[in-house]
């Protein structure tokens, strides 16, 4: 039996739940009949050190090692590959970073990079290990031939029929719940994807990794997964991670009807969408089907910046969508990004004023938010040379990131959210005025969220020093 070990390397951003992409890949391997093990070293409560991880990989002696690569943790992944010193027969890089920087992964020690979705490719790589196929015949792979030249297999297609994929929960036993939750917790937090792809062209996003075409699962398939997961775990709340859930309203209405009609339990769920992709009747149907929270990607409160980043929405769209959502009794969340290179202090001031305007309509502002230029995005391609952050992910100092402290450590918890570590990386060489305004936006979001959670009434906060809640001192004059 072919042994496959899937690893998320240690990460500066700790995970509170398994990544659905890794669960899908693990399930595909289980369905193929492999002996599969998972080490999620990025999990919030995974406490083993680097030497233990290397020793555990060697002990399992996999025929194939699959490493999920996300840009913020690739430095740690490359360190892991170096430490293994070719002691695994086939080392495979997958994930978003491997898709956009395939040749880099080969130069750093991987044998194969998988471009795009990996569920079908990973099974073909098992065929390779078992001598059933040649590497050059596998779609979606990048590798070096015997002469050291970079070669690609046939162009890989996105998975067209998502209903064919095994449910990610098929591999649930491979993910130790203690990695993600305090000791004693038995259930891994749920999550679901009902579709893949996003038609938007935002400059900060590399959505071609999953395609701009919209592919979706049948309503029956989604309901079957939710019911199966609930029977096994008792979980009733599922975050929905679709990038463009509301892009096809007719399909979504049919899904909502099926959720109302065929689920065996009272469902609660959250969704991510854009302000131009909702209408009152759609939100109403989603609420009837159990929707609790809708998260809108706002990004900026300045319409000129929204145009510059090709967001495709306006501030008026955002206000209208929030009003519709609140009228239907939904909780709302909004996501902002701070520090676009096109952004001036007056533009960021307008974003802060817009946050204040929509605060009565917003239950939660997404925390942190200082802009990070990820590879494969127009944002990175257009600005990395001018600002000097080319290949920033290969620098160790950029691989460090303090995870959120526990909620009961109020001092550190508050300061974590007003001192976003990404600001200190200073990708876009912010002026003192911009840095002060970014911190003011972070402070406003943090205080709003703490207030909505009731924590600002906590005795610890009432006794806090006044400077916690005072606006930050501007580092330069001229911002009124």
Coordinates of C-alpha atoms in Angstrom, one line a residue, residues 185-458:
X185 CA -12.6 19.0 22.4
X186 CA -13.8 16.2 20.2
X187 CA -15.2 17.9 17.1
X188 CA -13.2 19.7 14.4
X189 CA -14.9 22.9 13.3
X190 CA -16.9 22.4 10.2
X191 CA -16.7 24.2 6.9
X192 CA -18.0 23.7 3.4
X193 CA -17.5 24.6 -0.2
X194 CA -20.5 24.5 -2.5
X195 CA -18.8 26.0 -5.5
X196 CA -15.4 27.0 -6.9
X197 CA -14.2 29.9 -8.9
X198 CA -14.7 33.7 -8.9
X199 CA -15.4 36.0 -11.8
X200 CA -14.0 39.1 -10.1
X201 CA -10.7 40.7 -11.1
X202 CA -9.5 42.4 -7.9
X203 CA -5.9 43.4 -8.2
X204 CA -5.0 42.0 -4.8
X205 CA -6.3 38.5 -5.5
X206 CA -4.8 35.5 -7.5
X207 CA -8.2 33.9 -8.1
X208 CA -7.0 32.2 -11.3
X209 CA -5.7 29.5 -8.9
X210 CA -9.2 28.2 -8.7
X211 CA -10.4 29.8 -12.0
X212 CA -12.6 32.7 -12.9
X213 CA -15.3 30.3 -14.3
X214 CA -18.0 29.4 -11.8
X215 CA -18.4 25.7 -11.0
X216 CA -20.8 24.4 -8.4
X217 CA -22.0 21.3 -6.7
X218 CA -25.5 20.0 -7.0
X219 CA -27.9 20.8 -4.1
X220 CA -28.3 17.1 -3.4
X221 CA -24.6 16.7 -3.0
X222 CA -24.2 19.6 -0.6
X223 CA -27.1 18.4 1.5
X224 CA -25.7 14.9 1.6
X225 CA -22.4 16.1 2.9
X226 CA -23.9 18.3 5.6
X227 CA -26.2 15.5 6.8
X228 CA -23.3 13.0 6.9
X229 CA -21.1 15.4 8.8
X230 CA -23.9 16.2 11.3
X231 CA -24.7 12.5 11.9
X232 CA -21.0 11.9 12.7
X233 CA -20.1 14.9 14.8
X234 CA -23.3 16.7 15.8
X235 CA -22.0 20.0 14.3
X236 CA -24.8 22.3 13.2
X237 CA -22.8 25.5 12.2
X238 CA -20.8 25.6 9.0
X239 CA -18.8 28.5 7.6
X240 CA -19.3 28.5 3.8
X241 CA -16.0 29.4 2.1
X242 CA -17.2 29.9 -1.5
X243 CA -15.5 32.8 -3.1
X244 CA -18.6 33.7 -5.1
X245 CA -21.5 32.0 -3.5
X246 CA -24.1 34.5 -4.8
X247 CA -22.7 34.8 -8.3
X248 CA -25.5 32.6 -9.7
X249 CA -28.7 33.6 -7.8
X250 CA -30.9 31.0 -9.5
X251 CA -28.6 28.2 -8.4
X252 CA -28.3 29.6 -4.9
X253 CA -32.1 29.8 -4.5
X254 CA -32.4 26.2 -5.5
X255 CA -29.7 25.3 -2.9
X256 CA -31.5 27.2 -0.2
X257 CA -34.7 25.4 -1.0
X258 CA -33.0 22.1 -0.7
X259 CA -31.4 23.1 2.6
X260 CA -34.8 24.0 4.0
X261 CA -36.4 20.9 2.7
X262 CA -33.9 18.1 3.1
X263 CA -31.6 18.8 6.0
X264 CA -32.0 16.6 9.0
X265 CA -30.9 19.3 11.5
X266 CA -31.3 23.0 12.1
X267 CA -28.5 24.5 10.2
X268 CA -26.6 27.7 10.9
X269 CA -24.0 29.0 8.4
X270 CA -22.0 32.1 7.4
X271 CA -21.2 33.3 3.9
X272 CA -18.8 35.6 2.1
X273 CA -20.0 37.8 -0.8
X274 CA -19.8 41.1 -2.5
X275 CA -22.2 44.0 -2.2
X276 CA -23.2 43.9 -5.9
X277 CA -24.2 40.2 -5.7
X278 CA -27.1 40.3 -3.2
X279 CA -30.7 41.4 -3.3
X280 CA -33.3 41.4 -0.5
X281 CA -35.1 38.3 -1.9
X282 CA -31.8 36.4 -2.1
X283 CA -30.8 37.3 1.5
X284 CA -34.3 36.4 2.7
X285 CA -34.0 32.9 1.1
X286 CA -30.5 32.5 2.6
X287 CA -31.8 33.5 6.0
X288 CA -34.7 30.9 5.8
X289 CA -32.1 28.3 4.9
X290 CA -30.1 29.1 8.1
X291 CA -27.8 31.9 7.2
X292 CA -26.6 33.7 10.3
X293 CA -23.8 36.0 9.2
X294 CA -22.9 37.5 5.8
X295 CA -19.4 39.0 5.3
X296 CA -19.0 41.6 2.7
X297 CA -15.6 42.4 1.1
X298 CA -15.5 46.2 1.2
X299 CA -11.7 46.8 1.1
X300 CA -11.9 50.6 1.0
X301 CA -14.2 53.4 1.8
X302 CA -12.9 55.6 -1.0
X303 CA -14.5 55.1 -4.4
X304 CA -11.4 56.1 -6.3
X305 CA -9.4 53.4 -4.6
X306 CA -12.2 50.9 -5.3
X307 CA -11.9 51.7 -9.0
X308 CA -8.1 51.5 -8.8
X309 CA -8.2 48.0 -7.4
X310 CA -10.9 46.9 -9.8
X311 CA -13.2 45.9 -7.0
X312 CA -16.3 46.5 -9.0
X313 CA -18.4 48.0 -6.2
X314 CA -19.0 51.4 -4.8
X315 CA -19.5 52.7 -1.3
X316 CA -23.2 53.2 -2.1
X317 CA -23.4 49.5 -3.1
X318 CA -21.9 48.6 0.3
X319 CA -24.3 50.7 2.3
X320 CA -27.3 49.4 0.4
X321 CA -26.3 45.7 0.9
X322 CA -25.7 46.2 4.6
X323 CA -29.1 47.8 5.0
X324 CA -30.7 44.9 3.2
X325 CA -28.9 42.4 5.3
X326 CA -29.8 44.1 8.6
X327 CA -33.4 44.4 7.4
X328 CA -33.5 40.6 7.0
X329 CA -32.2 40.1 10.6
X330 CA -28.7 38.9 9.5
X331 CA -25.5 39.6 11.3
X332 CA -23.0 41.5 9.2
X333 CA -19.2 41.5 8.9
X334 CA -17.1 43.7 6.7
X335 CA -13.5 43.3 5.5
X336 CA -11.2 46.3 4.8
X337 CA -7.7 46.4 3.4
X338 CA -5.5 49.2 4.5
X339 CA -2.5 50.8 2.7
X340 CA -2.9 50.3 -1.0
X341 CA 0.0 51.9 -2.9
X342 CA -2.5 54.2 -4.7
X343 CA -3.8 55.4 -1.3
X344 CA -3.0 58.8 0.0
X345 CA -3.6 60.0 3.6
X346 CA -6.8 61.9 2.5
X347 CA -8.1 58.7 0.8
X348 CA -7.4 56.6 3.9
X349 CA -9.1 59.3 6.0
X350 CA -12.2 58.8 3.8
X351 CA -12.0 55.0 4.5
X352 CA -12.0 55.8 8.3
X353 CA -15.0 58.1 8.0
X354 CA -16.8 55.4 6.0
X355 CA -16.0 52.8 8.7
X356 CA -17.6 55.2 11.2
X357 CA -20.6 55.6 8.8
X358 CA -21.3 51.9 8.5
X359 CA -20.5 50.9 12.1
X360 CA -24.2 50.9 13.1
X361 CA -24.8 48.4 10.2
X362 CA -21.8 46.2 11.0
X363 CA -21.6 43.7 13.8
X364 CA -17.9 42.8 13.1
X365 CA -15.1 44.4 11.2
X366 CA -12.6 41.8 10.1
X367 CA -9.5 42.2 12.2
X368 CA -6.1 43.3 11.0
X369 CA -6.1 44.1 7.3
X370 CA -2.9 45.8 6.4
X371 CA -2.3 45.0 2.7
X372 CA 0.1 42.1 1.8
X373 CA 1.2 41.9 -1.9
X374 CA 0.9 38.2 -2.7
X375 CA 2.6 36.7 -5.7
X376 CA 0.5 36.0 -8.7
X377 CA -1.6 39.1 -8.2
X378 CA -1.6 42.3 -10.3
X379 CA -0.7 44.2 -7.1
X380 CA 2.5 42.2 -6.7
X381 CA 3.4 42.3 -10.4
X382 CA 2.9 46.0 -10.7
X383 CA 4.7 47.2 -7.6
X384 CA 7.3 44.7 -6.4
X385 CA 10.2 46.1 -8.3
X386 CA 9.4 49.8 -7.5
X387 CA 9.0 49.1 -3.8
X388 CA 11.8 46.5 -3.4
X389 CA 9.8 43.6 -2.1
X390 CA 10.6 41.1 -4.8
X391 CA 10.4 37.5 -3.4
X392 CA 9.7 38.9 0.1
X393 CA 8.5 35.5 1.3
X394 CA 12.0 34.0 1.0
X395 CA 13.3 36.2 3.9
X396 CA 13.1 34.8 7.4
X397 CA 12.1 38.0 9.0
X398 CA 8.9 38.0 6.8
X399 CA 8.1 34.5 7.9
X400 CA 7.5 35.6 11.5
X401 CA 4.1 36.6 12.7
X402 CA 2.6 36.7 16.1
X403 CA -0.6 34.7 16.3
X404 CA -3.6 36.3 18.1
X405 CA -3.2 36.0 21.9
X406 CA -6.0 34.3 24.0
X407 CA -9.0 36.5 24.6
X408 CA -8.5 36.5 28.4
X409 CA -5.1 38.2 27.9
X410 CA -6.8 41.5 27.3
X411 CA -3.7 43.7 27.1
X412 CA -2.0 41.6 24.4
X413 CA -5.3 40.8 22.7
X414 CA -6.1 44.5 22.2
X415 CA -2.7 45.5 21.2
X416 CA -2.4 42.7 18.7
X417 CA -5.2 44.2 16.7
X418 CA -3.9 47.7 16.7
X419 CA -0.3 46.7 15.9
X420 CA -0.8 44.5 12.8
X421 CA 2.5 42.9 12.2
X422 CA 2.1 43.4 8.5
X423 CA 2.4 47.1 9.0
X424 CA 5.9 46.6 10.3
X425 CA 6.9 44.7 7.2
X426 CA 6.3 48.1 5.4
X427 CA 5.9 46.7 1.9
X428 CA 4.8 50.1 0.5
X429 CA 7.1 52.3 2.5
X430 CA 4.4 54.2 4.2
X431 CA 4.8 57.8 5.2
X432 CA 4.4 58.7 8.9
X433 CA 1.0 60.1 8.1
X434 CA -0.1 56.9 6.4
X435 CA 1.2 54.7 9.3
X436 CA -0.7 56.9 11.8
X437 CA -3.9 56.6 9.8
X438 CA -3.6 52.9 9.3
X439 CA -3.2 52.5 13.1
X440 CA -6.2 54.7 13.6
X441 CA -8.3 52.4 11.3
X442 CA -7.0 49.3 13.2
X443 CA -7.9 50.9 16.5
X444 CA -11.4 51.8 15.4
X445 CA -12.1 48.3 14.1
X446 CA -10.7 46.7 17.3
X447 CA -12.7 48.9 19.6
X448 CA -15.9 48.4 17.6
X449 CA -15.5 44.7 17.8
X450 CA -14.7 44.7 21.5
X451 CA -17.8 46.9 22.1
X452 CA -20.0 44.5 20.1
X453 CA -18.7 41.6 22.2
X454 CA -19.4 43.4 25.4
X455 CA -15.7 43.4 26.4
X456 CA -15.4 47.2 26.7
X457 CA -17.8 46.9 29.7
X458 CA -15.4 44.3 31.3

